Coordinates of C-alpha atoms and ligand atoms in Angstrom, one line a residue:
M1 CA -0.2 -0.1 0.0
Q2 CA 1.4 3.4 -0.9
F3 CA 0.3 6.4 1.0
R4 CA 0.6 10.2 0.3
V5 CA -0.1 13.2 2.0
G6 CA -0.8 16.7 0.4
L7 CA -1.2 20.2 1.8
G8 CA -3.8 22.8 0.4
H9 CA -4.1 26.3 1.4
D10 CA -6.1 29.4 -0.1
T11 CA -7.2 32.8 0.9
H12 CA -9.8 35.0 -0.5
R13 CA -10.7 38.7 0.3
L14 CA -14.2 39.5 1.8
V15 CA -16.3 42.1 -0.2
P16 CA -19.7 43.7 0.6
G17 CA -22.9 41.7 -0.2
G18 CA -24.0 38.1 0.7
P19 CA -24.2 35.0 0.4
L20 CA -21.1 33.5 1.5
R21 CA -20.1 30.6 -0.6
L22 CA -18.2 28.2 1.7
G23 CA -17.6 24.4 1.3
G24 CA -20.4 24.4 -1.5
V25 CA -22.8 25.9 0.9
D26 CA -24.4 29.3 0.6
I27 CA -24.5 30.9 4.0
D28 CA -26.6 33.9 4.7
F29 CA -23.9 36.9 5.5
E30 CA -23.4 40.3 4.5
F31 CA -20.1 39.6 2.8
H32 CA -19.0 37.3 0.3
L33 CA -15.4 36.1 -1.1
E34 CA -14.1 37.7 -4.2
G35 CA -12.2 35.6 -6.9
H36 CA -12.3 34.5 -10.5
S37 CA -14.5 31.4 -10.0
D38 CA -16.7 31.5 -7.2
A39 CA -13.9 32.0 -4.7
D40 CA -14.8 29.0 -2.4
V41 CA -11.8 29.2 -0.2
L42 CA -12.3 25.9 1.4
L43 CA -13.3 23.9 -1.8
H44 CA -9.9 25.5 -3.4
A45 CA -7.6 24.3 -0.3
I46 CA -9.3 20.8 -0.5
T47 CA -8.8 20.6 -4.2
D48 CA -5.1 21.9 -3.8
G49 CA -4.6 19.4 -1.2
L50 CA -5.7 16.3 -3.2
L51 CA -4.1 17.4 -6.1
G52 CA -0.7 17.9 -4.5
A53 CA -1.1 14.7 -2.8
A54 CA -1.5 12.9 -5.9
G55 CA 1.4 14.6 -7.4
L56 CA -1.0 16.5 -10.0
G57 CA 0.1 20.1 -9.8
D58 CA -2.4 22.7 -8.6
I59 CA -5.7 24.2 -9.1
G60 CA -4.1 27.1 -10.8
E61 CA -2.5 24.9 -13.4
M62 CA -5.7 22.7 -13.8
F63 CA -8.2 25.5 -14.0
P64 CA -6.1 28.7 -15.3
D65 CA -8.0 32.0 -14.1
T66 CA -6.8 33.3 -17.8
D67 CA -9.5 30.7 -19.1
P68 CA -13.0 32.4 -19.4
D69 CA -14.4 29.0 -19.0
N70 CA -13.6 29.1 -15.3
S71 CA -14.8 32.7 -14.8
G72 CA -17.4 32.3 -12.0
K73 CA -17.2 28.7 -12.0
D74 CA -18.9 26.4 -9.3
S75 CA -15.8 25.2 -7.5
S76 CA -17.5 21.9 -6.6
L77 CA -17.1 21.1 -10.2
M78 CA -13.6 21.9 -9.9
L79 CA -13.2 19.6 -7.0
S80 CA -15.1 17.0 -8.7
Q81 CA -12.8 16.8 -11.7
A82 CA -9.5 16.6 -9.6
N83 CA -11.2 13.7 -7.6
E84 CA -11.8 12.2 -11.1
R85 CA -8.0 12.6 -12.0
L86 CA -6.6 11.0 -8.9
R87 CA -9.1 8.0 -9.0
Q88 CA -7.8 7.5 -12.7
D89 CA -4.4 7.4 -11.2
G90 CA -5.7 4.6 -8.6
W91 CA -5.7 6.9 -5.6
L92 CA -8.4 6.9 -2.8
I93 CA -9.1 9.4 -0.3
N94 CA -8.5 8.1 3.3
N95 CA -9.5 11.3 5.0
L96 CA -9.2 15.1 4.9
D97 CA -8.6 17.6 7.6
C98 CA -9.4 21.3 7.2
V99 CA -9.2 24.4 9.0
V100 CA -11.2 27.6 7.9
L101 CA -9.8 30.9 9.6
A102 CA -12.7 33.5 9.8
E103 CA -13.5 36.0 12.3
R104 CA -17.3 35.7 11.0
P105 CA -19.6 33.9 10.3
K106 CA -19.3 31.2 13.1
L107 CA -18.5 28.0 11.0
L108 CA -20.1 25.4 13.6
P109 CA -23.7 26.0 12.6
H110 CA -22.8 25.1 9.1
R111 CA -20.4 22.5 9.5
D112 CA -22.3 19.3 9.0
L113 CA -24.0 20.4 5.9
I114 CA -20.7 21.6 4.7
R115 CA -19.1 18.1 5.6
E116 CA -22.1 16.6 3.7
R117 CA -21.9 18.7 0.7
I118 CA -18.2 17.9 0.3
S119 CA -18.8 14.1 1.1
G120 CA -21.4 14.0 -1.6
V121 CA -18.9 15.6 -4.4
L122 CA -15.9 13.4 -3.6
S123 CA -18.4 10.1 -2.9
I124 CA -16.6 9.6 0.4
S125 CA -18.4 9.2 4.0
P126 CA -18.7 12.9 6.2
A127 CA -17.1 10.7 8.9
Q128 CA -13.7 11.0 6.7
I129 CA -13.8 14.6 6.8
G130 CA -12.6 16.8 9.5
L131 CA -13.6 20.6 9.6
K132 CA -12.8 23.2 12.1
G133 CA -13.4 27.0 12.4
K134 CA -11.0 29.2 14.1
T135 CA -11.1 33.1 14.3
G136 CA -8.1 35.5 14.2
E137 CA -8.6 36.6 17.7
Q138 CA -9.6 40.2 16.1
S139 CA -6.0 40.6 15.0
G140 CA -4.4 40.5 11.4
E141 CA -6.4 40.4 8.2
V142 CA -8.4 37.3 9.1
G143 CA -9.2 39.1 12.8
K144 CA -10.1 42.1 11.2
G145 CA -12.7 40.5 8.9
Q146 CA -10.8 41.4 5.5
I147 CA -10.0 37.9 4.4
I148 CA -10.9 34.2 4.8
Q149 CA -8.1 31.4 4.8
A150 CA -8.8 27.8 4.5
M151 CA -6.1 25.0 5.1
C152 CA -6.4 21.2 4.1
V153 CA -4.4 18.2 4.6
A154 CA -5.3 15.1 2.6
L155 CA -4.2 11.5 3.0
L156 CA -4.5 9.6 -0.2
S157 CA -3.7 5.6 -0.7
R158 CA -3.4 3.0 -3.2
A159 CA -2.8 -0.5 -3.4
Ligands
ZN1 ZN1 -9.0 30.2 -4.3

């Protein structure tokens, strides 16, 4: 059995106007994340963690922001396509563990819905997806509510 670990990280700026798209879920909030696609910071971190573990490069290579097709793109489609690529190479996802760094909104009320949504996209169980919310303790860009960041570690295996 071969094992590979991957690390994904992403940052997007918050701009006025909701809802907030996070982990494939639209959260009622007065700000949203800005980016070329739908700017789903959590799904981008997960996609990068998976691609990194499988040695398949990164999300920017697979979905260049110079390609107009990727403008406003639903990030769950990108995650799904990345998942297909690693399955083609024989990789299975053992587990993911993710951290969302956001001063607001609170992640906990949305956590289980997000885990369910991600498990549906990746065809794994919600029990294989760890998800934690952390604030910036009112300091730095996270703490001042200017950005949201996400991190993800992914463990893959193949026979
Ligand atoms: Zn991103």
